[in-house]
mmCIF file of C-alpha atoms in Angstrom:
data_model
loop_
_atom_site.group_PDB
_atom_site.id
_atom_site.type_symbol
_atom_site.label_atom_id
_atom_site.label_comp_id
_atom_site.label_asym_id
_atom_site.label_seq_id
_atom_site.Cartn_x
_atom_site.Cartn_y
_atom_site.Cartn_z
ATOM 1 C CA MET I 1 163.834 -11.673 9.610
ATOM 2 C CA GLU I 2 167.493 -11.109 8.972
ATOM 3 C CA ILE I 3 170.007 -12.190 11.590
ATOM 4 C CA ILE I 4 172.991 -10.112 12.623
ATOM 5 C CA HIS I 5 176.430 -11.592 11.963
ATOM 6 C CA ASN I 6 179.639 -11.063 13.889
ATOM 7 C CA GLU I 7 182.508 -13.327 14.931
ATOM 8 C CA THR I 8 180.752 -14.667 18.032
ATOM 9 C CA ILE I 9 177.428 -15.290 16.278
ATOM 10 C CA ASP I 10 179.175 -16.990 13.365
ATOM 11 C CA ASN I 11 181.121 -19.274 15.752
ATOM 12 C CA ILE I 12 177.837 -20.346 17.336
ATOM 13 C CA LEU I 13 176.168 -20.920 13.959
ATOM 14 C CA ASP I 14 179.184 -22.724 12.440
ATOM 15 C CA ARG I 15 179.956 -25.083 15.333
ATOM 16 C CA ARG I 16 179.244 -28.788 14.749
ATOM 17 C CA SER I 17 179.904 -31.896 16.824
ATOM 18 C CA VAL I 18 183.080 -33.493 15.473
ATOM 19 C CA ARG I 19 183.833 -37.102 16.333
ATOM 20 C CA PHE I 20 187.124 -37.741 14.522
ATOM 21 C CA TYR I 21 190.395 -35.963 15.352
ATOM 22 C CA THR I 22 194.025 -35.751 14.344
ATOM 23 C CA GLU I 23 196.711 -36.603 16.893
ATOM 24 C CA GLU I 24 197.858 -32.957 16.978
ATOM 25 C CA LYS I 25 198.029 -31.790 20.584
ATOM 26 C CA LEU I 26 196.522 -28.552 21.808
ATOM 27 C CA THR I 27 199.018 -25.836 22.683
ATOM 28 C CA ASP I 28 199.450 -24.654 26.254
ATOM 29 C CA SER I 29 197.896 -21.336 25.231
ATOM 30 C CA GLU I 30 194.841 -23.060 23.732
ATOM 31 C CA ILE I 31 194.352 -25.086 26.910
ATOM 32 C CA ALA I 32 194.805 -22.015 29.127
ATOM 33 C CA THR I 33 192.304 -20.088 26.998
ATOM 34 C CA LEU I 34 189.713 -22.862 27.170
ATOM 35 C CA LEU I 35 190.069 -23.149 30.945
ATOM 36 C CA GLU I 36 189.756 -19.374 31.327
ATOM 37 C CA CYS I 37 186.570 -19.359 29.239
ATOM 38 C CA ALA I 38 185.159 -22.172 31.361
ATOM 39 C CA LYS I 39 186.057 -20.258 34.522
ATOM 40 C CA TRP I 40 184.015 -17.246 33.395
ATOM 41 C CA ALA I 41 180.835 -19.185 32.648
ATOM 42 C CA PRO I 42 177.903 -17.762 34.603
ATOM 43 C CA SER I 43 176.431 -19.865 37.395
ATOM 44 C CA SER I 44 173.281 -19.695 39.459
ATOM 45 C CA ARG I 45 173.634 -16.973 42.087
ATOM 46 C CA ASN I 46 177.354 -16.933 41.248
ATOM 47 C CA GLY I 47 177.716 -20.118 43.300
ATOM 48 C CA GLN I 48 180.497 -21.377 41.000
ATOM 49 C CA PRO I 49 179.816 -25.039 41.854
ATOM 50 C CA CYS I 50 181.630 -26.475 38.830
ATOM 51 C CA SER I 51 185.235 -27.559 38.466
ATOM 52 C CA VAL I 52 186.970 -28.521 35.228
ATOM 53 C CA PHE I 53 189.575 -31.260 35.056
ATOM 54 C CA GLY I 54 191.453 -31.321 31.753
ATOM 55 C CA VAL I 55 193.158 -34.459 30.479
ATOM 56 C CA THR I 56 195.677 -34.378 27.638
ATOM 57 C CA SER I 57 197.338 -37.749 28.248
ATOM 58 C CA SER I 58 196.375 -40.179 25.474
ATOM 59 C CA GLU I 59 197.531 -43.064 27.681
ATOM 60 C CA PHE I 60 195.255 -41.949 30.528
ATOM 61 C CA LEU I 61 192.297 -41.547 28.139
ATOM 62 C CA ARG I 62 192.914 -45.030 26.693
ATOM 63 C CA ASP I 63 193.023 -46.489 30.213
ATOM 64 C CA MET I 64 189.829 -44.641 31.091
ATOM 65 C CA ASN I 65 188.166 -45.975 27.942
ATOM 66 C CA ILE I 66 189.046 -49.563 28.904
ATOM 67 C CA ALA I 67 187.758 -49.043 32.454
ATOM 68 C CA PHE I 68 184.597 -47.484 31.012
ATOM 69 C CA LYS I 69 184.090 -50.511 28.728
ATOM 70 C CA ASP I 70 184.637 -52.836 31.706
ATOM 71 C CA PHE I 71 181.897 -50.883 33.489
ATOM 72 C CA VAL I 72 179.282 -50.684 30.687
ATOM 73 C CA GLY I 73 180.087 -54.005 29.060
ATOM 74 C CA TRP I 74 182.162 -54.844 26.036
ATOM 75 C CA ASP I 75 179.140 -55.746 23.933
ATOM 76 C CA THR I 76 177.196 -52.525 24.596
ATOM 77 C CA PRO I 77 175.902 -51.664 21.094
ATOM 78 C CA ALA I 78 176.796 -47.971 21.233
ATOM 79 C CA TYR I 79 180.391 -48.811 22.065
ATOM 80 C CA THR I 80 181.172 -51.798 19.875
ATOM 81 C CA ASN I 81 183.763 -49.782 17.946
ATOM 82 C CA TRP I 82 185.457 -48.668 21.166
ATOM 83 C CA ASP I 83 188.943 -49.170 19.731
ATOM 84 C CA LYS I 84 188.235 -47.035 16.636
ATOM 85 C CA SER I 85 185.865 -44.566 18.254
ATOM 86 C CA PRO I 86 186.307 -44.538 22.037
ATOM 87 C CA PHE I 87 184.117 -42.371 24.270
ATOM 88 C CA TYR I 88 186.641 -39.528 23.943
ATOM 89 C CA GLN I 89 186.551 -39.836 20.122
ATOM 90 C CA ASN I 90 190.381 -40.000 19.977
ATOM 91 C CA ALA I 91 190.539 -36.276 20.703
ATOM 92 C CA PRO I 92 193.826 -35.081 22.197
ATOM 93 C CA ALA I 93 192.081 -33.272 25.052
ATOM 94 C CA MET I 94 189.065 -33.924 27.253
ATOM 95 C CA PHE I 95 187.599 -31.536 29.769
ATOM 96 C CA PHE I 96 185.510 -33.141 32.504
ATOM 97 C CA ILE I 97 183.115 -30.920 34.446
ATOM 98 C CA PHE I 98 182.310 -31.946 38.004
ATOM 99 C CA SER I 99 180.314 -30.068 40.610
ATOM 100 C CA THR I 100 179.053 -30.135 44.128
ATOM 101 C CA GLY I 101 175.558 -31.605 44.001
ATOM 102 C CA ASN I 102 173.564 -31.778 40.793
ATOM 103 C CA ASN I 103 174.271 -28.656 38.760
ATOM 104 C CA MET I 104 173.505 -29.678 35.196
ATOM 105 C CA THR I 105 172.379 -26.176 34.216
ATOM 106 C CA ASP I 106 175.585 -24.511 35.396
ATOM 107 C CA ALA I 107 177.663 -27.322 33.869
ATOM 108 C CA GLY I 108 175.733 -27.009 30.603
ATOM 109 C CA ILE I 109 176.517 -23.313 30.419
ATOM 110 C CA MET I 110 180.178 -24.043 31.145
ATOM 111 C CA VAL I 111 180.466 -26.775 28.503
ATOM 112 C CA GLU I 112 178.869 -24.461 25.939
ATOM 113 C CA ASN I 113 181.473 -21.800 26.812
ATOM 114 C CA LEU I 114 184.136 -24.431 26.135
ATOM 115 C CA ALA I 115 182.521 -25.480 22.839
ATOM 116 C CA ILE I 116 182.196 -21.926 21.519
ATOM 117 C CA ALA I 117 185.695 -20.990 22.735
ATOM 118 C CA ALA I 118 187.114 -24.049 20.941
ATOM 119 C CA GLN I 119 185.304 -23.012 17.759
ATOM 120 C CA GLY I 120 186.712 -19.498 18.110
ATOM 121 C CA LEU I 121 190.224 -20.943 18.377
ATOM 122 C CA GLY I 122 189.764 -22.945 15.179
ATOM 123 C CA LEU I 123 189.368 -26.186 17.129
ATOM 124 C CA ASN I 124 186.555 -28.718 17.045
ATOM 125 C CA SER I 125 184.637 -30.387 19.838
ATOM 126 C CA VAL I 126 181.932 -32.827 20.806
ATOM 127 C CA ILE I 127 180.027 -32.706 24.094
ATOM 128 C CA ILE I 128 179.926 -36.080 25.881
ATOM 129 C CA GLY I 129 177.747 -37.172 28.771
ATOM 130 C CA SER I 130 177.866 -40.954 28.338
ATOM 131 C CA VAL I 131 180.578 -41.480 30.977
ATOM 132 C CA GLY I 132 178.422 -40.074 33.794
ATOM 133 C CA GLY I 133 177.293 -43.392 35.224
ATOM 134 C CA PHE I 134 180.896 -44.550 35.240
ATOM 135 C CA LEU I 135 182.516 -41.417 36.670
ATOM 136 C CA ASN I 136 179.906 -41.233 39.429
ATOM 137 C CA ASN I 137 180.518 -44.845 40.414
ATOM 138 C CA GLU I 138 183.166 -46.369 42.673
ATOM 139 C CA ALA I 139 184.486 -48.214 39.584
ATOM 140 C CA SER I 140 186.151 -44.934 38.556
ATOM 141 C CA GLU I 141 187.623 -44.169 41.992
ATOM 142 C CA GLU I 142 191.261 -44.677 40.963
ATOM 143 C CA LEU I 143 190.911 -42.642 37.757
ATOM 144 C CA ARG I 144 189.173 -39.814 39.615
ATOM 145 C CA LYS I 145 191.996 -39.861 42.151
ATOM 146 C CA GLN I 146 194.593 -39.628 39.369
ATOM 147 C CA MET I 147 192.737 -36.597 37.945
ATOM 148 C CA GLY I 148 192.604 -34.992 41.393
ATOM 149 C CA VAL I 149 188.801 -35.007 41.599
ATOM 150 C CA PRO I 150 187.638 -34.695 45.225
ATOM 151 C CA ASP I 151 185.172 -37.309 46.482
ATOM 152 C CA ASN I 152 182.458 -34.699 47.061
ATOM 153 C CA LEU I 153 182.223 -33.746 43.371
ATOM 154 C CA LYS I 154 179.779 -35.340 40.952
ATOM 155 C CA PHE I 155 180.413 -35.680 37.210
ATOM 156 C CA GLN I 156 178.101 -33.493 35.137
ATOM 157 C CA ILE I 157 179.302 -33.430 31.521
ATOM 158 C CA SER I 158 182.470 -33.453 29.420
ATOM 159 C CA ILE I 159 183.791 -32.237 26.095
ATOM 160 C CA ALA I 160 186.397 -33.614 23.710
ATOM 161 C CA VAL I 161 188.467 -30.948 21.918
ATOM 162 C CA GLY I 162 190.992 -31.115 19.121
ATOM 163 C CA HIS I 163 191.683 -30.644 15.431
ATOM 164 C CA GLY I 164 188.907 -32.425 13.579
ATOM 165 C CA THR I 165 189.299 -34.554 10.478
ATOM 166 C CA GLU I 166 185.694 -34.137 9.367
ATOM 167 C CA ASN I 167 183.409 -31.248 8.491
ATOM 168 C CA PRO I 168 179.855 -32.338 9.369
ATOM 169 C CA VAL I 169 177.006 -30.709 7.477
ATOM 170 C CA LYS I 170 174.365 -28.675 9.255
ATOM 171 C CA LYS I 171 171.500 -30.852 10.422
ATOM 172 C CA PRO I 172 168.014 -29.408 9.944
ATOM 173 C CA ARG I 173 166.381 -27.561 12.802
ATOM 174 C CA ILE I 174 162.689 -27.561 13.733
ATOM 175 C CA ASN I 175 161.880 -23.917 13.060
ATOM 176 C CA GLU I 176 158.436 -24.130 14.698
ATOM 177 C CA ASN I 177 160.170 -24.599 18.057
ATOM 178 C CA PHE I 178 161.646 -21.091 17.916
ATOM 179 C CA LYS I 179 159.187 -18.231 18.019
ATOM 180 C CA ILE I 180 158.178 -15.057 19.811
ATOM 181 C CA ALA I 181 155.519 -16.186 22.287
ATOM 182 C CA VAL I 182 154.383 -12.784 23.522
ATOM 183 C CA SER I 183 155.045 -9.453 21.876
ATOM 184 C CA ASP I 184 153.752 -5.875 21.851
#
């Protein structure tokens, strides 16, 4: 079967997780656009339980990375290159999604809106969940306060956004997992 192409479809098909970024900051218009796209993500019963907290301060992200390493341990294998490849991948902007209760589905839809919007703006992104244990722990209380995150919100997922320095190749997909199950 042939697929239909348009700008939106091509942005979805072309998007890749990028883990290395330039220091170039996002413009105010790019940030406003990303936040607007996150705002319009659908949610269950239009409950709108998610809130997005954007961070563009490299100093704040470095401090958060150190606090995160203090929390998970400096010898944690996945984070041994923390200075070269911190959790935020050296991206100039991070968007943290928090919600009332556990709303991973709504947050997942919102983070995908952010990822596709970034792609449409010519930006790159990588979705990050690894800081969840930290941001939902009292060890992050001061950082959450600095971001303005109310105590009643729980971290769900985040996304790093910026101008990538790499162009990852498409990874193979398991075609058998995608089929029409019932048809006339």
